[in-house]
Amino acid sequence: MPYQYSDLISLFDNTFFAQYNTRLIRGGDEPLYLPANENCSYHQIIFAHGYFESALHEISHWCHAGEKRRLLEDFGYWYTPDGRDAQQQKEFEQVEIIPQAIEWAFNAAAQKKFNTSADNLNGDTGDSQNFKVKVHQQVLTFIEQGFPARAQQFIETLALFYQTSLPLTAAQFPLNDEGTNEQDISNIEIG
């Protein structure tokens, strides 16, 4: 199945623009969230290079951010670029567990393989298996207790577009040796 970032832009716009005045925008090297200001009348989720994966990741951060954080550039979070030391990487992963769990659900709804990301190629990647397990545990918690409202709304939008049965179940999120979802879920019947 071809995955086009332009589909995500349309799906996001149709799902959220009217209510949240927010658009998904293809950007350059670095992703960025910009709240509306005097130069732009709407909020912008800018994803890197037109990458489908980057778009889903940035949407997941937006779905997790509360109302006050959505008024701050990059939701008010610090970001230390690639090359983080062990302590910086540990702090980075702490704030990435929930967004990457949401992103994994987006990928499952789109019938697409997901890989957790330490996003630190030139630095200390920490205990990547432990990070993957934490992301997996968070996905299972969301399945049991419910996803944040906007995340659930986008899961439903993606599932409709990619013809995936809902609700998502734990069986769609196996944790293999690499901590990724390698199961092709396109043939799973969800009851």
Tab-separated table of C-alpha atoms in Angstrom:
chain	number	residue	atom	x	y	z
A	1	MET	CA	0.000	0.000	0.000
A	2	PRO	CA	1.509	3.363	-0.932
A	3	TYR	CA	1.758	5.840	1.936
A	4	GLN	CA	1.578	9.466	0.841
A	5	TYR	CA	2.132	12.393	3.183
A	6	SER	CA	-0.404	14.332	1.121
A	7	ASP	CA	-3.081	11.893	2.332
A	8	LEU	CA	-2.141	12.665	5.935
A	9	ILE	CA	-2.349	16.404	5.278
A	10	SER	CA	-5.870	16.015	3.875
A	11	LEU	CA	-6.999	13.634	6.598
A	12	PHE	CA	-5.647	15.869	9.349
A	13	ASP	CA	-7.130	19.022	7.833
A	14	ASN	CA	-10.554	17.423	7.361
A	15	THR	CA	-10.524	16.015	10.897
A	16	PHE	CA	-9.129	18.883	12.949
A	17	PHE	CA	-8.856	22.236	11.165
A	18	ALA	CA	-12.400	23.479	11.761
A	19	GLN	CA	-12.338	22.728	15.501
A	20	TYR	CA	-8.666	23.344	16.357
A	21	ASN	CA	-7.492	25.850	13.718
A	22	THR	CA	-4.465	23.613	13.115
A	23	ARG	CA	-2.871	22.415	9.892
A	24	LEU	CA	-0.301	19.767	9.086
A	25	ILE	CA	2.488	21.309	6.965
A	26	ARG	CA	5.318	19.690	5.008
A	27	GLY	CA	8.582	21.278	6.148
A	28	GLY	CA	12.332	20.999	5.708
A	29	ASP	CA	15.064	19.577	7.914
A	30	GLU	CA	13.506	19.840	11.355
A	31	PRO	CA	9.952	19.330	12.582
A	32	LEU	CA	8.404	22.187	14.535
A	33	TYR	CA	5.098	23.154	16.105
A	34	LEU	CA	4.167	26.821	15.732
A	35	PRO	CA	1.094	28.292	17.381
A	36	ALA	CA	-0.889	30.905	15.474
A	37	ASN	CA	0.643	34.381	15.608
A	38	GLU	CA	0.596	37.725	13.805
A	39	ASN	CA	2.238	36.088	10.751
A	40	CYS	CA	-0.044	33.057	10.506
A	41	SER	CA	-3.674	32.823	11.584
A	42	TYR	CA	-3.583	29.071	12.276
A	43	HIS	CA	-1.421	26.663	14.295
A	44	GLN	CA	1.101	24.639	12.288
A	45	ILE	CA	2.397	21.122	12.822
A	46	ILE	CA	5.440	21.146	10.551
A	47	PHE	CA	6.892	17.729	9.755
A	48	ALA	CA	10.297	16.976	8.222
A	49	HIS	CA	10.990	16.514	4.511
A	50	GLY	CA	7.589	15.178	3.569
A	51	TYR	CA	8.257	11.958	5.485
A	52	PHE	CA	5.086	10.034	6.300
A	53	GLU	CA	6.653	8.809	9.557
A	54	SER	CA	7.614	12.335	10.621
A	55	ALA	CA	4.057	13.522	10.014
A	56	LEU	CA	2.583	10.754	12.187
A	57	HIS	CA	5.136	11.446	14.915
A	58	GLU	CA	4.432	15.173	15.002
A	59	ILE	CA	0.665	14.570	15.002
A	60	SER	CA	1.142	12.244	17.978
A	61	HIS	CA	2.860	15.038	19.934
A	62	TRP	CA	-0.013	17.388	19.083
A	63	CYS	CA	-2.592	14.805	20.174
A	64	HIS	CA	-0.838	14.475	23.531
A	65	ALA	CA	-0.306	18.205	24.157
A	66	GLY	CA	-2.823	19.954	26.362
A	67	GLU	CA	-4.559	23.218	25.502
A	68	LYS	CA	-1.922	25.436	27.171
A	69	ARG	CA	0.993	23.595	25.569
A	70	ARG	CA	-0.627	24.009	22.138
A	71	LEU	CA	-0.167	27.775	22.581
A	72	LEU	CA	3.634	27.396	22.937
A	73	GLU	CA	6.255	26.874	20.234
A	74	ASP	CA	7.170	23.179	20.175
A	75	PHE	CA	4.632	22.777	22.992
A	76	GLY	CA	7.126	24.418	25.373
A	77	TYR	CA	9.398	21.372	25.463
A	78	TRP	CA	13.173	21.578	25.343
A	79	TYR	CA	14.877	19.746	22.555
A	80	THR	CA	18.539	18.828	22.522
A	81	PRO	CA	19.447	17.723	18.998
A	82	ASP	CA	21.125	14.484	17.940
A	83	GLY	CA	24.291	13.903	19.966
A	84	ARG	CA	22.685	13.759	23.423
A	85	ASP	CA	24.631	12.219	26.317
A	86	ALA	CA	23.176	9.395	28.438
A	87	GLN	CA	21.334	11.690	30.883
A	88	GLN	CA	19.906	13.867	28.106
A	89	GLN	CA	18.812	10.735	26.253
A	90	LYS	CA	17.055	9.405	29.357
A	91	GLU	CA	15.150	12.705	29.712
A	92	PHE	CA	14.327	12.690	25.990
A	93	GLU	CA	12.901	9.162	26.176
A	94	GLN	CA	10.776	10.049	29.214
A	95	VAL	CA	8.823	12.619	27.188
A	96	GLU	CA	8.704	10.356	24.109
A	97	ILE	CA	6.950	7.318	25.622
A	98	ILE	CA	3.393	8.607	25.251
A	99	PRO	CA	3.827	10.254	21.827
A	100	GLN	CA	5.519	7.150	20.422
A	101	ALA	CA	2.780	4.928	21.847
A	102	ILE	CA	0.205	7.109	20.079
A	103	GLU	CA	2.315	7.027	16.918
A	104	TRP	CA	2.426	3.215	17.083
A	105	ALA	CA	-1.379	3.167	17.218
A	106	PHE	CA	-1.530	5.509	14.209
A	107	ASN	CA	0.715	3.114	12.303
A	108	ALA	CA	-1.445	0.139	13.283
A	109	ALA	CA	-4.543	2.012	12.090
A	110	ALA	CA	-2.752	2.694	8.793
A	111	GLN	CA	-1.576	-0.936	8.579
A	112	LYS	CA	2.036	0.231	8.589
A	113	LYS	CA	5.075	-1.128	10.412
A	114	PHE	CA	6.297	0.965	13.337
A	115	ASN	CA	9.736	1.325	14.894
A	116	THR	CA	10.442	3.188	18.098
A	117	SER	CA	13.033	5.927	17.682
A	118	ALA	CA	15.775	7.023	20.056
A	119	ASP	CA	16.436	9.913	17.620
A	120	ASN	CA	20.090	10.086	18.687
A	121	LEU	CA	22.290	8.618	15.956
A	122	ASN	CA	25.398	10.543	17.027
A	123	GLY	CA	24.976	10.126	20.770
A	124	ASP	CA	24.135	7.678	23.530
A	125	THR	CA	21.049	5.669	22.558
A	126	GLY	CA	20.543	4.455	26.120
A	127	ASP	CA	18.791	1.168	26.814
A	128	SER	CA	16.777	1.033	23.603
A	129	GLN	CA	15.092	-2.267	24.485
A	130	ASN	CA	13.875	-0.837	27.796
A	131	PHE	CA	12.525	2.234	25.958
A	132	LYS	CA	10.701	-0.002	23.460
A	133	VAL	CA	9.161	-2.001	26.293
A	134	LYS	CA	7.932	1.207	27.969
A	135	VAL	CA	6.366	2.422	24.717
A	136	HIS	CA	4.728	-0.979	24.267
A	137	GLN	CA	3.375	-0.946	27.825
A	138	GLN	CA	1.917	2.511	27.191
A	139	VAL	CA	0.158	1.288	24.040
A	140	LEU	CA	-1.399	-1.563	26.011
A	141	THR	CA	-2.489	0.881	28.723
A	142	PHE	CA	-4.135	3.076	26.084
A	143	ILE	CA	-5.907	0.057	24.591
A	144	GLU	CA	-7.253	-0.839	28.026
A	145	GLN	CA	-8.056	2.673	29.309
A	146	GLY	CA	-8.572	4.633	26.111
A	147	PHE	CA	-6.435	6.920	23.974
A	148	PRO	CA	-6.486	10.697	24.376
A	149	ALA	CA	-9.564	12.062	22.560
A	150	ARG	CA	-7.776	13.640	19.586
A	151	ALA	CA	-5.555	10.568	19.195
A	152	GLN	CA	-8.627	8.317	19.158
A	153	GLN	CA	-10.271	10.582	16.616
A	154	PHE	CA	-7.257	10.356	14.311
A	155	ILE	CA	-6.959	6.580	14.823
A	156	GLU	CA	-10.552	6.311	13.612
A	157	THR	CA	-9.829	8.606	10.653
A	158	LEU	CA	-6.787	6.541	9.640
A	159	ALA	CA	-8.622	3.237	10.122
A	160	LEU	CA	-11.454	4.396	7.885
A	161	PHE	CA	-9.063	5.611	5.183
A	162	TYR	CA	-6.816	2.516	5.301
A	163	GLN	CA	-9.758	0.146	5.850
A	164	THR	CA	-8.565	-1.195	9.186
A	165	SER	CA	-11.025	-2.791	11.587
A	166	LEU	CA	-11.458	-1.194	14.989
A	167	PRO	CA	-11.051	-1.249	17.912
A	168	LEU	CA	-7.316	-1.768	18.027
A	169	THR	CA	-6.373	-4.715	20.229
A	170	ALA	CA	-3.244	-5.838	22.058
A	171	ALA	CA	-2.770	-8.587	19.447
A	172	GLN	CA	-1.917	-5.882	16.906
A	173	PHE	CA	1.052	-4.736	19.015
A	174	PRO	CA	3.364	-7.697	19.503
A	175	LEU	CA	6.693	-6.887	21.100
A	176	ASN	CA	9.249	-8.959	19.245
A	177	ASP	CA	13.000	-9.076	19.856
A	178	GLU	CA	13.501	-5.667	18.269
A	179	GLY	CA	10.537	-4.149	20.087
A	180	THR	CA	8.721	-3.319	16.892
A	181	ASN	CA	5.488	-4.340	15.317
A	182	GLU	CA	6.478	-6.591	12.448
A	183	GLN	CA	3.171	-8.357	12.130
A	184	ASP	CA	1.227	-7.590	8.967
A	185	ILE	CA	-2.105	-6.602	10.460
A	186	SER	CA	-3.927	-6.218	7.157
A	187	ASN	CA	-5.489	-9.660	7.468
A	188	ILE	CA	-6.404	-9.571	11.156
A	189	GLU	CA	-10.105	-9.778	11.879
A	190	ILE	CA	-11.007	-7.626	14.843
A	191	GLY	CA	-14.132	-8.623	16.705
